[in-house]
Amino acid sequence: MDLIVNGVRHTVALEAEMPLLWAIRDELGLTGTKYGCGLAQCGACTVLVDGIAVRSCITPVESVAGQQITTIEAIGEDAVGRRVVEAWVAHQVPQCGYCQSGQVMAATSLLKQIAQPSEAEVAAAMTNLCRCGTYNAIAAAMRQAAQG
Amino acid sequence: MTFLATPEAAAPLNLSRRGLLGAAAGALVLGLGARPAASQATPAAEAMPNPFAALLELRADGTARLQMPFVEGGQGVSTALAQILGEELDLEPARLLLECAPPGARYKLPGAPRVTGGSSSVRTSIAPLRRLGATARAMLVEAAAIRLEVPAGSLTTEPGFVVHAASGRRIGYGELAEAASAQPVPAGVTLRDRDKFRWIGKPVARLDVRAKSTGKMVYGIDLAVEGMLQAAVQHAPRYGMEPAEIRNEAAVLALPGVHSLHRLPGAVAVVADRWWRAHRAAETLQVAWREAAPGAANAMPADFSTRALRDRQQAAPGPGITAETAGDASGALKGAARVVEASYDAPLLAHGQLEPPSALASWNAEAGTLELWVPNQAPDMYLPVVARAAGIAPEKVTLHSPPLGGFFGRHFLYEAASPFPQAIALTKATGRPVKVIWSREAEFLRDAFRPAALVRFRGGIDASGLPVALEAEIVCDHLLNRTFGAPADRHDRTVVEGIANKVYAFPNRRVAHVVQRSPAMVGFWRSVGHSYNDFFMECFLDELAEAGQTDPFALRQRLVEKSPRHQALLAAVAELSGGWKRGPFTAPDGSRRARGIALSSPFGTEVATIAEVSIQDGRARAHDVWVAIDPGSIVNPSTVVEQVQSAVAIGLSSALLEEVVYEHGTPRARNYDGYPILPPDQMPRVHVRIIESGAPMGGVGEPGVPGVPPAVVNAVFALTGQRIRSLPLSRARFGRVS
Amino acid sequence: MKRLTALLAILVVAGSGAWWFATRIPASPFDGAAPAAATPLERGEYVARLGDCVACHSTEHGAPFAGGLPMGTPLGTIFATNITPDRETGIGGYTLSQFDNAVRRGIGADGRRLYPAMPYPSYARMSDEDVRALYDYFQRHVQPVRQANQASHIPWPLNMRWPLAFWNLVFAPTRPYQAAPQRDAAWNRGAYLVEGAGHCGSCHTPRGLAMQEVALDSSDPRYLSGALLDGWYAPSLRGDPNSGLGRWSEEEIFAYLKRGRNRHSVVFGSMMEAFNNSTQFMTDDDLRGIARYLKSLPGDPARDGAPWQYDPATRTALASPATLAASPGARGYMARCGTCHGADGQGRGEWIPPLAGASSLLAPDAASAINITLNGAGRVVAGGVADAYRMPSLRNQINDREVAEILSFIRTAWGNRGGAVTEEQVAKLRSQTNPASSDVIVLQMR
Ligand code: FES
Ligand code: FES
């Protein structure tokens, strides 16, 4: 099957049900996308599929073949993504940083869909877990990125 | 080549010419460490592979690398150390590259344990690091003086340059590095005045946030080396059980990508070309597990349950091992106007760090050497155990300590709760480098949990409502014995911290540790004993206040009358929260709310915490948490605020949600679905006030944690009248509050 | 006085007649039969798979068929018995006739009546050959295990077994399956399996006041029309397009029983256990027979309503901030469920099942939807390989009200018409159930 990741087409031979996460990390070697739970609980594995945030650990690779997959490695190629990263840096969001690829991708997806989300919309979209408790910094960075 | 002969090893050594691994040519390399035992400058020594490495390497390109004795895991230590070193060296912190040093005495800072824990990194390393920076700067100045043919005293520095103001000439550190390395190491250096600090004490931006915001930070789980295979394990359902028959061995071997199957102690591993394939195959294995052999270490009985554990703790006979006494507690209790008795308990907790454990091992059979990458908080403790696991001498091991995707105590040395012995066995068995990753489920089955604890309190108050006597028997495992082999017949100070030696210093007191070993694997969890004891103590104090009809805040003020530091702290947190008000009161959104207060003294730092809660849908919700924190002095105020934010999150998570439940000898929850951690929609606003009282520097990473559960639980009592003595709060149901 | 004496006499006679009846051991076709040559292991094991004996008579960590599994009944907890060939605690001492009486008539070797948790009203349809094969399998190929049976927790007088004889008289058939001559062999094989060893009706047929299945074969339209049991709603297996198999093709039914999944659904709840331990081991021919048979059972439009149609409006609505702001259920769905099941409710291929048009969300009874939301799914093991995806348990993350809101939304989204779920329903099931194990559990047959 063909996987289009960050604009590059890869032809891969994988089990249909292999989670996209592991295709990205192990097959393509893009390790910015993280494994946290494998159960749609934490969001560390969030990537964009056709611009929408998806938890790649519960996405069978077969189901996104041929679609545009964006990982954190290409975040700088997206205007909204760049804005999110700058807000993250400005607000010094990451601590251990392990959840942050997923947080940045979830934020980017939201802002691509709703340029100026309300607090409630942010709360509804930003459900990724952070064991380091960076939630308030994330909220502050979101406010900045939304204004940008 | 010059070594400074300082027996205490407190001063820098010049290691520039020792051909250090990774040190660029022409670099000035300084180390703080034990002086070499052999005579230093013999030609033989020169020819030998260098037995030393160094903390600081100043490179020709003007950057510097610090091989720090600590590991970065989000607590901001790398930035703090860069601030400290940069301050004295006179180099922008951003020009400093910080990496966790390999194990070895030469990286150990004098007076600082080589352990990333106990909220100790900054406070133990600030003095030696300042001296290191100042020494390197002095040598650069000497080298510049020779180059410019001016007296050293006429030179100054500005970040990255030595400057001759009179002639307007300046030379970059990089250009001077080689020459500087030939300079004698000065015996004494002057340090910068505190009031001239540019970086220490300032909110310097953390150095790693951009890499962490763009997915570029490489964690242990991300590593790959040439020819690597990946492995997943199926753990025995209970510690001590060993694999017997594997019923579908052939079928699993035939699954896609599977390389081989391996029986390991307490586990069966599948090695495959891709981790997910290994993982799925490992889950698919049908293993018959043999019960633990009699006397097997850490064997978990089939009937163990946390419910029964709590009952046994309740029934465990006192008086236990005395940890602290003063006056005559039992006599004073007899004479007290009122005696309050209560028992509190707190459950086993999982670390829940977001990065699942992993270990990458590469065995070189010819050379008999092992290279190992494993997330860890203590390389020097790991090294001998790693070497033993590999069956080789420690010199044959290269140990790497990658940045941690969260730790909170998870990566201390718990040999049976870490994947590195498996990775070592597998690389030796396959002859290939092998990376073992524990699935989240495997991790929840094998984490070293925070011990469960129970306390039996008796408190006496006098006629004026002031507590005069306290008896506390804390029933808990002996963590120091189990982890470090400390004598079991002495109390574990981590088990009594927070109750013993409390600032309140009731005139009559007895605090004891009733040792009760639990079969669950236990470990250190952020703020250790404080994480439960401050909950116990500060809630029981509120019970004493209630019995004496005093306001809890006012009672604490009275109890710290003799400590100006604590008085200031209480005043600060009250002011930060807009003045102490306990409630209940009606918030602007119409909800009924109340506040609770707690005072704690963890890791050399003093903390006062106020929490405001309401009840929604029968559950407690924290809206605001105010924290006044006095670590004496600090290096980076924004890191301090971030650490308090983080500590509040995990402290609240433990108060509201977290609990490891065992049934039939196994933990029930194996992922975040069954073991929820604080989600974003339950995060309160956090308000922080930093106080620099000038007291000796305390810790920062953990101290924000322990005040949160009692502040929240005390607020819940103020609001509902329900006194919760057992965590988490999610077990309790609260009615409507009026 | 005379009349009283006569009445008493009649009562005594009737009573002793009844007693005789209630404790008698009926005849078996195997009475006095000479021991036949042993049937091959595979044949007997296959029948045991058809009957899914292992699911009830084994526990996760116990020896195969040693019993001990607790089963909740409305009267109290009973424990499955040891059916290993141990002579003292198992069935090692059973003759073929005694075994037959237990399997097909619900009568133990000592004459005691078995609780109809043992599906002997269905097993009664099994052929003599299958019963003999099963007997041989248990006697010769299962390892004897000494493990005493546990007494039930049913209080007196409900724990008296003899009245069950009368229950049997009314509710349990006594004849093996008789082929329907107008149907083809595949259909008849399917009927034999579904009505007999497969005992599908135990879960899928509604029960009457005496806990009996209201129908035991295809002649009755209530047979397999969906039922609530043990906290799960087993959907209709009839041609009902909403609550049943009306929209499933024969091939899709076959795939479901063979691989545990198709484009409509993935096995979960009790069906996951039936799949893990039984249906996937059936031959393709047998599964096709079952599919053929089930597809022949007509639905009941009066009960089932108009056929479900996918309504794309939900998807659009879920993309609108206004909808989300107005509907806590929709918000909760997007936060908790949408990442896997999608705003379109379609899931992901065969791996993550669709919620749009799922029978558990169209059926009037919401038990299955509530149960799996609270407790998550156990692990599906197909062809010996563990599933790649599983439903997490949400009981520790959302409260009863939130579960009710989310399920009320799901059960009315994308054209679903299951209707609202109340907080009380959720609270009740929460208190009666436990989270599913995330361990891969494979019960062994030997
Ligand atoms: S790893 Fe995908 S949600 Fe946690
Ligand atoms: S920054 Fe560590 S988990 Fe979020």
PDB file of N, CA and C in Angstrom, chain B residues 562-624:
ATOM      1  N   LYS B 562       7.044  30.648  66.264  1.00  0.00           N
ATOM      2  CA  LYS B 562       8.470  30.861  66.514  1.00  0.00           C
ATOM      3  C   LYS B 562       9.288  30.833  65.224  1.00  0.00           C
ATOM      4  N   SER B 563       8.666  30.604  64.103  1.00  0.00           N
ATOM      5  CA  SER B 563       9.419  30.515  62.843  1.00  0.00           C
ATOM      6  C   SER B 563       9.016  31.636  61.892  1.00  0.00           C
ATOM      7  N   PRO B 564       9.826  32.678  61.842  1.00  0.00           N
ATOM      8  CA  PRO B 564       9.487  33.788  60.937  1.00  0.00           C
ATOM      9  C   PRO B 564       9.346  33.327  59.487  1.00  0.00           C
ATOM     10  N   ARG B 565      10.149  32.304  59.110  1.00  0.00           N
ATOM     11  CA  ARG B 565      10.103  31.837  57.723  1.00  0.00           C
ATOM     12  C   ARG B 565       8.706  31.286  57.398  1.00  0.00           C
ATOM     13  N   HIS B 566       8.157  30.523  58.319  1.00  0.00           N
ATOM     14  CA  HIS B 566       6.835  29.939  58.075  1.00  0.00           C
ATOM     15  C   HIS B 566       5.727  30.965  58.213  1.00  0.00           C
ATOM     16  N   GLN B 567       5.935  31.893  59.125  1.00  0.00           N
ATOM     17  CA  GLN B 567       4.936  32.973  59.242  1.00  0.00           C
ATOM     18  C   GLN B 567       4.833  33.736  57.924  1.00  0.00           C
ATOM     19  N   ALA B 568       6.001  34.026  57.363  1.00  0.00           N
ATOM     20  CA  ALA B 568       6.018  34.778  56.101  1.00  0.00           C
ATOM     21  C   ALA B 568       5.348  33.964  54.997  1.00  0.00           C
ATOM     22  N   LEU B 569       5.599  32.671  55.042  1.00  0.00           N
ATOM     23  CA  LEU B 569       5.042  31.791  54.016  1.00  0.00           C
ATOM     24  C   LEU B 569       3.509  31.773  54.087  1.00  0.00           C
ATOM     25  N   LEU B 570       2.994  31.639  55.302  1.00  0.00           N
ATOM     26  CA  LEU B 570       1.540  31.635  55.475  1.00  0.00           C
ATOM     27  C   LEU B 570       0.943  32.968  55.048  1.00  0.00           C
ATOM     28  N   ALA B 571       1.623  34.025  55.433  1.00  0.00           N
ATOM     29  CA  ALA B 571       1.119  35.344  55.051  1.00  0.00           C
ATOM     30  C   ALA B 571       1.110  35.482  53.534  1.00  0.00           C
ATOM     31  N   ALA B 572       2.163  34.940  52.898  1.00  0.00           N
ATOM     32  CA  ALA B 572       2.269  35.078  51.446  1.00  0.00           C
ATOM     33  C   ALA B 572       1.154  34.322  50.737  1.00  0.00           C
ATOM     34  N   VAL B 573       0.901  33.100  51.177  1.00  0.00           N
ATOM     35  CA  VAL B 573      -0.117  32.320  50.465  1.00  0.00           C
ATOM     36  C   VAL B 573      -1.500  32.910  50.713  1.00  0.00           C
ATOM     37  N   ALA B 574      -1.701  33.452  51.918  1.00  0.00           N
ATOM     38  CA  ALA B 574      -2.992  34.086  52.196  1.00  0.00           C
ATOM     39  C   ALA B 574      -3.178  35.295  51.291  1.00  0.00           C
ATOM     40  N   GLU B 575      -2.140  36.104  51.205  1.00  0.00           N
ATOM     41  CA  GLU B 575      -2.243  37.310  50.373  1.00  0.00           C
ATOM     42  C   GLU B 575      -2.445  36.939  48.904  1.00  0.00           C
ATOM     43  N   LEU B 576      -1.676  35.939  48.455  1.00  0.00           N
ATOM     44  CA  LEU B 576      -1.780  35.503  47.055  1.00  0.00           C
ATOM     45  C   LEU B 576      -3.207  35.088  46.710  1.00  0.00           C
ATOM     46  N   SER B 577      -3.883  34.496  47.673  1.00  0.00           N
ATOM     47  CA  SER B 577      -5.237  33.992  47.407  1.00  0.00           C
ATOM     48  C   SER B 577      -6.302  35.041  47.732  1.00  0.00           C
ATOM     49  N   GLY B 578      -5.863  36.257  48.010  1.00  0.00           N
ATOM     50  CA  GLY B 578      -6.824  37.324  48.282  1.00  0.00           C
ATOM     51  C   GLY B 578      -7.303  37.328  49.719  1.00  0.00           C
ATOM     52  N   GLY B 579      -6.504  36.799  50.604  1.00  0.00           N
ATOM     53  CA  GLY B 579      -6.885  36.758  52.026  1.00  0.00           C
ATOM     54  C   GLY B 579      -7.519  35.414  52.349  1.00  0.00           C
ATOM     55  N   TRP B 580      -7.149  34.872  53.512  1.00  0.00           N
ATOM     56  CA  TRP B 580      -7.670  33.548  53.875  1.00  0.00           C
ATOM     57  C   TRP B 580      -9.175  33.597  54.060  1.00  0.00           C
ATOM     58  N   LYS B 581      -9.882  32.779  53.349  1.00  0.00           N
ATOM     59  CA  LYS B 581     -11.295  32.569  53.655  1.00  0.00           C
ATOM     60  C   LYS B 581     -11.613  31.105  53.424  1.00  0.00           C
ATOM     61  N   ARG B 582     -12.123  30.509  54.456  1.00  0.00           N
ATOM     62  CA  ARG B 582     -12.326  29.075  54.398  1.00  0.00           C
ATOM     63  C   ARG B 582     -13.620  28.727  53.663  1.00  0.00           C
ATOM     64  N   GLY B 583     -14.633  29.528  53.866  1.00  0.00           N
ATOM     65  CA  GLY B 583     -15.920  29.222  53.259  1.00  0.00           C
ATOM     66  C   GLY B 583     -16.731  28.313  54.148  1.00  0.00           C
ATOM     67  N   PRO B 584     -17.774  27.684  53.627  1.00  0.00           N
ATOM     68  CA  PRO B 584     -18.207  27.757  52.225  1.00  0.00           C
ATOM     69  C   PRO B 584     -18.710  29.143  51.835  1.00  0.00           C
ATOM     70  N   PHE B 585     -18.544  29.414  50.551  1.00  0.00           N
ATOM     71  CA  PHE B 585     -19.047  30.666  50.003  1.00  0.00           C
ATOM     72  C   PHE B 585     -19.529  30.400  48.591  1.00  0.00           C
ATOM     73  N   THR B 586     -20.234  31.373  48.055  1.00  0.00           N
ATOM     74  CA  THR B 586     -20.748  31.201  46.701  1.00  0.00           C
ATOM     75  C   THR B 586     -19.838  31.931  45.719  1.00  0.00           C
ATOM     76  N   ALA B 587     -19.341  31.187  44.750  1.00  0.00           N
ATOM     77  CA  ALA B 587     -18.448  31.767  43.741  1.00  0.00           C
ATOM     78  C   ALA B 587     -19.275  32.557  42.735  1.00  0.00           C
ATOM     79  N   PRO B 588     -18.616  33.413  41.966  1.00  0.00           N
ATOM     80  CA  PRO B 588     -19.346  34.206  40.967  1.00  0.00           C
ATOM     81  C   PRO B 588     -20.189  33.354  40.008  1.00  0.00           C
ATOM     82  N   ASP B 589     -19.766  32.113  39.750  1.00  0.00           N
ATOM     83  CA  ASP B 589     -20.569  31.282  38.835  1.00  0.00           C
ATOM     84  C   ASP B 589     -21.734  30.597  39.542  1.00  0.00           C
ATOM     85  N   GLY B 590     -21.916  30.942  40.813  1.00  0.00           N
ATOM     86  CA  GLY B 590     -23.058  30.390  41.541  1.00  0.00           C
ATOM     87  C   GLY B 590     -22.763  29.104  42.281  1.00  0.00           C
ATOM     88  N   SER B 591     -21.589  28.513  42.037  1.00  0.00           N
ATOM     89  CA  SER B 591     -21.291  27.250  42.727  1.00  0.00           C
ATOM     90  C   SER B 591     -20.842  27.524  44.159  1.00  0.00           C
ATOM     91  N   ARG B 592     -21.101  26.548  45.009  1.00  0.00           N
ATOM     92  CA  ARG B 592     -20.647  26.651  46.398  1.00  0.00           C
ATOM     93  C   ARG B 592     -19.215  26.137  46.472  1.00  0.00           C
ATOM     94  N   ARG B 593     -18.402  26.866  47.203  1.00  0.00           N
ATOM     95  CA  ARG B 593     -16.987  26.496  47.249  1.00  0.00           C
ATOM     96  C   ARG B 593     -16.421  26.678  48.650  1.00  0.00           C
ATOM     97  N   ALA B 594     -15.282  26.055  48.856  1.00  0.00           N
ATOM     98  CA  ALA B 594     -14.572  26.260  50.115  1.00  0.00           C
ATOM     99  C   ALA B 594     -13.085  26.082  49.858  1.00  0.00           C
ATOM    100  N   ARG B 595     -12.300  26.494  50.837  1.00  0.00           N
ATOM    101  CA  ARG B 595     -10.848  26.414  50.677  1.00  0.00           C
ATOM    102  C   ARG B 595     -10.212  25.647  51.827  1.00  0.00           C
ATOM    103  N   GLY B 596      -9.104  25.043  51.501  1.00  0.00           N
ATOM    104  CA  GLY B 596      -8.333  24.320  52.505  1.00  0.00           C
ATOM    105  C   GLY B 596      -6.882  24.752  52.432  1.00  0.00           C
ATOM    106  N   ILE B 597      -6.198  24.558  53.534  1.00  0.00           N
ATOM    107  CA  ILE B 597      -4.804  24.997  53.631  1.00  0.00           C
ATOM    108  C   ILE B 597      -3.932  23.826  54.059  1.00  0.00           C
ATOM    109  N   ALA B 598      -2.685  23.850  53.597  1.00  0.00           N
ATOM    110  CA  ALA B 598      -1.717  22.849  54.060  1.00  0.00           C
ATOM    111  C   ALA B 598      -0.331  23.470  54.052  1.00  0.00           C
ATOM    112  N   LEU B 599       0.466  22.999  54.978  1.00  0.00           N
ATOM    113  CA  LEU B 599       1.833  23.494  55.119  1.00  0.00           C
ATOM    114  C   LEU B 599       2.750  22.281  55.048  1.00  0.00           C
ATOM    115  N   SER B 600       3.782  22.362  54.207  1.00  0.00           N
ATOM    116  CA  SER B 600       4.673  21.203  54.140  1.00  0.00           C
ATOM    117  C   SER B 600       6.116  21.660  53.961  1.00  0.00           C
ATOM    118  N   SER B 601       7.012  20.772  54.319  1.00  0.00           N
ATOM    119  CA  SER B 601       8.442  21.123  54.325  1.00  0.00           C
ATOM    120  C   SER B 601       9.258  20.055  53.610  1.00  0.00           C
ATOM    121  N   PRO B 602       9.011  19.866  52.324  1.00  0.00           N
ATOM    122  CA  PRO B 602       9.685  18.772  51.640  1.00  0.00           C
ATOM    123  C   PRO B 602      11.018  19.194  51.030  1.00  0.00           C
ATOM    124  N   PHE B 603      12.013  18.364  51.139  1.00  0.00           N
ATOM    125  CA  PHE B 603      13.274  18.511  50.406  1.00  0.00           C
ATOM    126  C   PHE B 603      13.928  19.870  50.615  1.00  0.00           C
ATOM    127  N   GLY B 604      13.911  20.297  51.868  1.00  0.00           N
ATOM    128  CA  GLY B 604      14.606  21.533  52.204  1.00  0.00           C
ATOM    129  C   GLY B 604      13.882  22.791  51.784  1.00  0.00           C
ATOM    130  N   THR B 605      12.675  22.645  51.303  1.00  0.00           N
ATOM    131  CA  THR B 605      11.902  23.800  50.840  1.00  0.00           C
ATOM    132  C   THR B 605      10.633  23.898  51.676  1.00  0.00           C
ATOM    133  N   GLU B 606      10.153  25.092  51.849  1.00  0.00           N
ATOM    134  CA  GLU B 606       8.924  25.293  52.623  1.00  0.00           C
ATOM    135  C   GLU B 606       7.805  25.702  51.674  1.00  0.00           C
ATOM    136  N   VAL B 607       6.649  25.091  51.870  1.00  0.00           N
ATOM    137  CA  VAL B 607       5.553  25.313  50.931  1.00  0.00           C
ATOM    138  C   VAL B 607       4.243  25.474  51.687  1.00  0.00           C
ATOM    139  N   ALA B 608       3.478  26.489  51.307  1.00  0.00           N
ATOM    140  CA  ALA B 608       2.111  26.613  51.810  1.00  0.00           C
ATOM    141  C   ALA B 608       1.165  26.568  50.624  1.00  0.00           C
ATOM    142  N   THR B 609       0.101  25.809  50.783  1.00  0.00           N
ATOM    143  CA  THR B 609      -0.805  25.567  49.657  1.00  0.00           C
ATOM    144  C   THR B 609      -2.236  25.839  50.088  1.00  0.00           C
ATOM    145  N   ILE B 610      -2.966  26.573  49.267  1.00  0.00           N
ATOM    146  CA  ILE B 610      -4.411  26.736  49.480  1.00  0.00           C
ATOM    147  C   ILE B 610      -5.114  26.249  48.220  1.00  0.00           C
ATOM    148  N   ALA B 611      -6.172  25.459  48.414  1.00  0.00           N
ATOM    149  CA  ALA B 611      -6.945  24.974  47.269  1.00  0.00           C
ATOM    150  C   ALA B 611      -8.400  25.377  47.439  1.00  0.00           C
ATOM    151  N   GLU B 612      -9.037  25.699  46.333  1.00  0.00           N
ATOM    152  CA  GLU B 612     -10.468  26.017  46.351  1.00  0.00           C
ATOM    153  C   GLU B 612     -11.214  24.946  45.566  1.00  0.00           C
ATOM    154  N   VAL B 613     -12.224  24.376  46.190  1.00  0.00           N
ATOM    155  CA  VAL B 613     -12.931  23.273  45.537  1.00  0.00           C
ATOM    156  C   VAL B 613     -14.436  23.527  45.514  1.00  0.00           C
ATOM    157  N   SER B 614     -15.074  22.810  44.599  1.00  0.00           N
ATOM    158  CA  SER B 614     -16.533  22.713  44.611  1.00  0.00           C
ATOM    159  C   SER B 614     -16.871  21.241  44.397  1.00  0.00           C
ATOM    160  N   ILE B 615     -18.131  20.926  44.504  1.00  0.00           N
ATOM    161  CA  ILE B 615     -18.584  19.570  44.194  1.00  0.00           C
ATOM    162  C   ILE B 615     -19.450  19.651  42.943  1.00  0.00           C
ATOM    163  N   GLN B 616     -19.030  18.886  41.937  1.00  0.00           N
ATOM    164  CA  GLN B 616     -19.822  18.833  40.706  1.00  0.00           C
ATOM    165  C   GLN B 616     -20.143  17.382  40.407  1.00  0.00           C
ATOM    166  N   ASP B 617     -21.418  17.096  40.205  1.00  0.00           N
ATOM    167  CA  ASP B 617     -21.808  15.714  39.913  1.00  0.00           C
ATOM    168  C   ASP B 617     -21.295  14.745  40.964  1.00  0.00           C
ATOM    169  N   GLY B 618     -21.278  15.185  42.201  1.00  0.00           N
ATOM    170  CA  GLY B 618     -20.837  14.282  43.259  1.00  0.00           C
ATOM    171  C   GLY B 618     -19.339  14.114  43.361  1.00  0.00           C
ATOM    172  N   ARG B 619     -18.593  14.840  42.528  1.00  0.00           N
ATOM    173  CA  ARG B 619     -17.135  14.705  42.555  1.00  0.00           C
ATOM    174  C   ARG B 619     -16.489  16.028  42.928  1.00  0.00           C
ATOM    175  N   ALA B 620     -15.362  15.937  43.624  1.00  0.00           N
ATOM    176  CA  ALA B 620     -14.648  17.152  43.995  1.00  0.00           C
ATOM    177  C   ALA B 620     -13.922  17.708  42.782  1.00  0.00           C
ATOM    178  N   ARG B 621     -13.964  19.009  42.685  1.00  0.00           N
ATOM    179  CA  ARG B 621     -13.265  19.674  41.591  1.00  0.00           C
ATOM    180  C   ARG B 621     -12.451  20.817  42.179  1.00  0.00           C
ATOM    181  N   ALA B 622     -11.178  20.900  41.805  1.00  0.00           N
ATOM    182  CA  ALA B 622     -10.339  22.008  42.283  1.00  0.00           C
ATOM    183  C   ALA B 622     -10.326  23.097  41.223  1.00  0.00           C
ATOM    184  N   HIS B 623     -10.604  24.304  41.649  1.00  0.00           N
ATOM    185  CA  HIS B 623     -10.648  25.419  40.686  1.00  0.00           C
ATOM    186  C   HIS B 623      -9.356  26.214  40.685  1.00  0.00           C
ATOM    187  N   ASP B 624      -8.878  26.520  41.876  1.00  0.00           N
ATOM    188  CA  ASP B 624      -7.668  27.320  41.996  1.00  0.00           C
ATOM    189  C   ASP B 624      -6.780  26.690  43.063  1.00  0.00           C
TER     190      ASP B 624
END
